[in-house]
Amino acid sequence: MPLSVSLSIEGDTTVIELTGELDAKTAPDFHRTIEKAAGHGTHTVEIRMAGVGYMASAGLRSLVFAQQKVANDVTIKVVGAIEPVSRTIRTAGLDRSIVLSDE
Amino acid sequence: MTTVTDMVERARTSRVLDVPATVAALGSIASFVLRLAGAAGLDKGATYRLRLAVDELATNVVMHGYRGGDGRITVRGRSGPDGVQIVIEDSAPPFDPVEGRLPPAPGVPPQDRRIGGLGIHLALTSVDEFGYAHRDGRNISTLTVKAEGTDRCPPRP
């Protein structure tokens, strides 16, 4: 099940847009994009997930990796995640350090 | 007496998938589970929970069970008006998911947690019933998601 990943910079925000399914097979693509995003040095990394219909714990691992890669003062936002995806993020307790936002 | 109708009914509701334990095969397992969920008429939430649970347990078998070596995963499924029951079997070393789960630890920063054990925690909190047995050298996990089940959204860590 494919995942498309795009990376862009909008002002002081690095935007990663994901569409498709995030699981053990596709998460490595997300992982590589996070590595590039962390190198941009912007103050916010915004991960747009409205197009993600499914996320397994492999996706959580990528989000944890993102937290480890960016500087302490960088905000990581997950935007537009559908309810079961944000539930998975909350279950892992990642909503304490990642900003979950509807838009 | 077994009637043709019974046979058709069984064929419709009981299915088996046997695949190599590889990351590439996880998509086939997901498709298999989604077909069973559709046959049982599970709603979107229950379908998602079932898929997540099977995916996490199968991923764990692939990544840790066979430790990268050759192996197979057999997935049996039954769907009916009450819901879906899935049995996952593998011949990797014995592993009881209930003992291997890792609930999120409140005192540990997320980046320091073992996400692998958390995947099993996600799986076990997504299903309505879970059972594990080790028989004849095989791990056998049985998961049930009920059509009228509840999402036991786990408490915040």
Coordinates of C-alpha atoms in Angstrom, one line a residue:
Chain A
M1 CA 0.0 0.0 0.0
P2 CA 1.8 3.1 -1.2
L3 CA 2.7 6.3 0.7
S4 CA 3.5 9.5 -1.1
V5 CA 5.7 11.9 0.8
S6 CA 6.5 15.5 -0.2
L7 CA 8.8 18.1 1.5
S8 CA 8.6 21.9 1.1
I9 CA 9.5 25.0 3.0
E10 CA 6.9 27.7 3.7
G11 CA 8.5 30.6 5.5
D12 CA 10.0 29.3 8.8
T13 CA 8.1 26.0 8.5
T14 CA 9.2 22.8 6.9
V15 CA 6.2 21.0 5.6
I16 CA 6.0 17.2 5.1
E17 CA 2.8 16.1 3.4
L18 CA 1.9 12.4 3.6
T19 CA -0.8 10.6 1.6
G20 CA -1.5 6.9 1.8
E21 CA -0.7 4.3 4.4
L22 CA 2.0 4.5 7.0
D23 CA 3.1 1.1 8.1
A24 CA 6.3 -1.1 8.5
K25 CA 6.6 -1.2 4.7
T26 CA 6.2 2.5 3.9
A27 CA 7.5 4.2 7.1
P28 CA 11.2 4.1 5.9
D29 CA 10.2 6.7 3.2
F30 CA 8.8 9.0 5.9
H31 CA 11.9 8.4 8.0
R32 CA 14.2 9.5 5.2
T33 CA 12.1 12.7 4.7
I34 CA 12.3 13.5 8.4
E35 CA 16.1 13.3 8.2
K36 CA 16.1 15.9 5.3
A37 CA 13.6 18.1 7.2
A38 CA 15.7 18.1 10.3
G39 CA 18.5 19.5 8.3
H40 CA 16.5 22.5 7.2
G41 CA 16.8 24.2 10.6
T42 CA 13.3 25.8 10.5
H43 CA 11.5 26.5 13.8
T44 CA 8.5 24.3 12.9
V45 CA 8.2 21.0 11.2
E46 CA 4.6 20.5 10.1
I47 CA 3.5 17.0 9.2
R48 CA 0.3 17.1 7.2
M49 CA -1.5 13.8 7.7
A50 CA -5.1 14.4 6.4
G51 CA -4.4 12.0 3.5
V52 CA -3.2 9.2 5.8
G53 CA -5.9 6.6 6.1
Y54 CA -3.9 4.2 8.3
M55 CA -0.9 4.4 10.6
A56 CA 0.7 1.6 12.5
S57 CA 3.3 1.8 15.3
A58 CA 6.0 2.1 12.6
G59 CA 4.7 5.6 12.0
L60 CA 5.0 6.3 15.7
R61 CA 8.6 5.3 15.5
S62 CA 9.2 7.9 12.8
L63 CA 7.6 10.6 14.9
V64 CA 9.8 9.7 17.8
F65 CA 12.8 9.8 15.4
A66 CA 11.7 13.3 14.3
Q67 CA 11.7 14.4 18.0
Q68 CA 15.2 13.1 18.4
K69 CA 16.5 14.7 15.2
V70 CA 15.3 18.2 15.6
A71 CA 16.6 20.8 18.1
N72 CA 14.8 21.3 21.4
D73 CA 13.3 24.6 20.4
V74 CA 11.7 23.2 17.2
T75 CA 8.0 22.6 17.3
I76 CA 6.7 19.4 15.6
K77 CA 3.1 19.7 14.5
V78 CA 0.9 16.9 13.2
V79 CA -2.0 18.5 11.2
G80 CA -5.3 17.0 10.1
A81 CA -4.8 13.4 11.3
I82 CA -8.0 11.4 11.2
E83 CA -9.4 10.2 14.6
P84 CA -7.9 6.7 14.7
V85 CA -4.5 8.1 13.7
S86 CA -4.5 10.8 16.4
R87 CA -5.7 8.1 18.9
T88 CA -2.7 6.1 18.1
I89 CA -0.4 9.1 18.7
R90 CA -2.2 9.8 22.0
T91 CA -1.9 6.2 23.1
A92 CA 1.8 6.5 22.7
G93 CA 1.8 9.7 24.8
L94 CA 3.4 11.6 21.9
D95 CA 0.8 14.3 22.1
R96 CA 2.7 15.7 25.1
S97 CA 5.6 16.7 22.9
I98 CA 4.0 16.9 19.4
V99 CA 1.3 19.5 18.7
L100 CA -1.8 17.7 17.3
S101 CA -3.9 20.1 15.3
D102 CA -7.0 19.8 13.2
E103 CA -5.8 22.4 10.7
Chain B
M1 CA -26.4 -33.5 6.8
T2 CA -24.3 -30.8 5.1
T3 CA -26.3 -28.9 2.5
V4 CA -24.9 -27.0 -0.4
T5 CA -26.1 -23.8 1.4
D6 CA -24.0 -24.7 4.4
M7 CA -21.0 -25.3 2.3
V8 CA -21.4 -22.0 0.5
E9 CA -21.9 -20.3 3.8
R10 CA -18.7 -21.8 5.3
A11 CA -16.7 -20.9 2.2
R12 CA -18.0 -17.3 2.5
T13 CA -17.2 -16.9 6.1
S14 CA -14.0 -18.9 6.8
R15 CA -10.7 -18.1 5.1
V16 CA -7.0 -19.0 5.4
L17 CA -4.0 -17.0 4.2
D18 CA -0.5 -18.4 4.3
V19 CA 2.4 -16.1 3.5
P20 CA 6.1 -15.8 4.0
A21 CA 7.0 -13.7 7.1
T22 CA 8.2 -10.7 5.2
V23 CA 7.4 -7.0 5.3
A24 CA 6.2 -7.3 1.7
A25 CA 3.6 -9.8 2.8
L26 CA 2.0 -7.4 5.4
G27 CA 0.0 -5.8 2.7
S28 CA -1.6 -9.2 1.7
I29 CA -2.5 -9.7 5.4
A30 CA -4.1 -6.3 5.6
S31 CA -6.2 -7.0 2.4
F32 CA -7.2 -10.3 3.8
V33 CA -8.3 -8.7 7.1
L34 CA -10.2 -5.9 5.3
R35 CA -12.1 -8.4 3.2
L36 CA -13.2 -10.3 6.4
A37 CA -14.2 -7.1 8.1
G38 CA -16.3 -6.2 5.0
A39 CA -17.9 -9.6 5.0
A40 CA -18.9 -9.2 8.7
G41 CA -20.2 -5.6 8.0
L42 CA -17.9 -4.1 10.7
D43 CA -18.1 -0.3 10.8
K44 CA -15.1 1.9 10.0
G45 CA -13.8 2.1 13.6
A46 CA -14.0 -1.6 14.3
T47 CA -12.4 -2.4 10.9
Y48 CA -9.5 0.0 11.7
R49 CA -9.0 -1.6 15.1
L50 CA -9.0 -5.1 13.7
R51 CA -6.5 -4.2 10.9
L52 CA -4.2 -2.4 13.4
A53 CA -4.2 -5.3 15.8
V54 CA -3.4 -7.9 13.2
D55 CA -0.8 -5.7 11.5
E56 CA 1.0 -5.0 14.7
L57 CA 1.2 -8.7 15.7
A58 CA 2.2 -9.9 12.2
T59 CA 4.8 -7.1 12.0
N60 CA 6.2 -8.2 15.3
V61 CA 6.5 -11.8 14.0
V62 CA 8.3 -10.6 10.9
M63 CA 10.7 -8.2 12.7
H64 CA 11.4 -10.0 15.9
G65 CA 9.8 -13.5 15.8
Y66 CA 11.9 -15.0 13.0
R67 CA 14.7 -12.5 13.6
G68 CA 15.0 -11.9 9.9
G69 CA 15.2 -15.6 9.0
D70 CA 12.8 -17.5 6.8
G71 CA 9.4 -18.4 8.2
R72 CA 5.7 -18.3 7.4
I73 CA 2.7 -16.7 9.0
T74 CA -0.7 -18.4 8.7
V75 CA -3.8 -16.2 9.2
R76 CA -7.2 -17.8 9.6
G77 CA -10.3 -15.7 9.7
R78 CA -13.9 -16.1 10.3
S79 CA -16.5 -13.5 9.9
G80 CA -20.1 -13.6 11.0
P81 CA -22.9 -11.4 12.2
D82 CA -21.2 -11.0 15.6
G83 CA -17.9 -9.8 14.3
V84 CA -14.5 -11.2 13.1
Q85 CA -12.2 -13.7 14.7
I86 CA -8.6 -13.9 13.4
V87 CA -6.1 -16.6 14.4
I88 CA -2.4 -15.8 13.7
E89 CA 0.0 -18.7 13.7
D90 CA 3.8 -18.8 13.3
S91 CA 6.6 -21.2 14.3
A92 CA 9.1 -18.6 15.6
P93 CA 10.3 -19.0 19.2
P94 CA 7.5 -18.9 21.8
F95 CA 6.3 -15.3 22.4
D96 CA 3.3 -14.4 24.5
P97 CA 2.1 -10.9 23.4
V98 CA 0.4 -10.3 26.7
E99 CA 3.7 -10.7 28.5
G100 CA 5.6 -8.8 25.8
R101 CA 3.4 -5.8 25.7
L102 CA 4.8 -2.5 26.9
P103 CA 2.2 0.0 28.2
P104 CA 3.4 3.6 27.7
A105 CA 5.4 4.5 30.8
P106 CA 4.3 7.8 32.2
G107 CA 7.7 8.7 33.6
V108 CA 9.7 7.9 30.5
P109 CA 10.0 10.6 27.7
P110 CA 8.5 9.3 24.5
Q111 CA 11.8 9.3 22.6
D112 CA 13.3 6.9 25.2
R113 CA 10.5 4.3 25.0
R114 CA 10.6 1.0 23.1
I115 CA 8.1 1.5 20.4
G116 CA 8.1 -2.2 19.5
G117 CA 6.4 -3.2 22.7
L118 CA 4.0 -0.3 22.3
G119 CA 2.9 -1.8 19.0
I120 CA 1.7 -4.9 20.9
H121 CA 0.0 -2.7 23.5
L122 CA -1.8 -0.9 20.6
A123 CA -2.9 -4.3 19.2
L124 CA -4.2 -5.6 22.6
T125 CA -6.1 -2.5 23.3
S126 CA -7.7 -2.5 19.9
V127 CA -9.4 -5.9 20.1
D128 CA -12.4 -7.0 22.2
E129 CA -10.9 -10.4 23.1
F130 CA -7.4 -11.8 22.9
G131 CA -6.0 -15.2 23.6
Y132 CA -2.5 -16.8 23.2
A133 CA -1.4 -20.4 23.2
H134 CA 1.8 -22.2 22.3
R135 CA 1.1 -25.6 20.8
D136 CA 3.1 -28.0 18.6
G137 CA 5.9 -25.5 18.3
R138 CA 3.6 -22.8 17.1
N139 CA 2.5 -19.4 18.5
I140 CA -1.2 -19.1 18.2
S141 CA -2.8 -15.7 18.8
T142 CA -6.6 -15.4 18.6
L143 CA -8.2 -11.9 18.2
T144 CA -11.8 -11.0 18.1
V145 CA -13.4 -7.7 17.2
K146 CA -17.1 -7.7 17.8
A147 CA -19.6 -6.0 15.4
E148 CA -21.0 -4.2 18.5
G149 CA -17.8 -4.0 20.3
T150 CA -16.5 -0.9 22.1
D151 CA -13.3 1.0 21.5
R152 CA -11.6 0.7 24.8
C153 CA -9.6 3.8 24.2
P154 CA -6.7 3.2 26.6
P155 CA -6.1 5.7 29.4
R156 CA -3.6 8.4 28.8
P157 CA -0.1 7.3 29.8

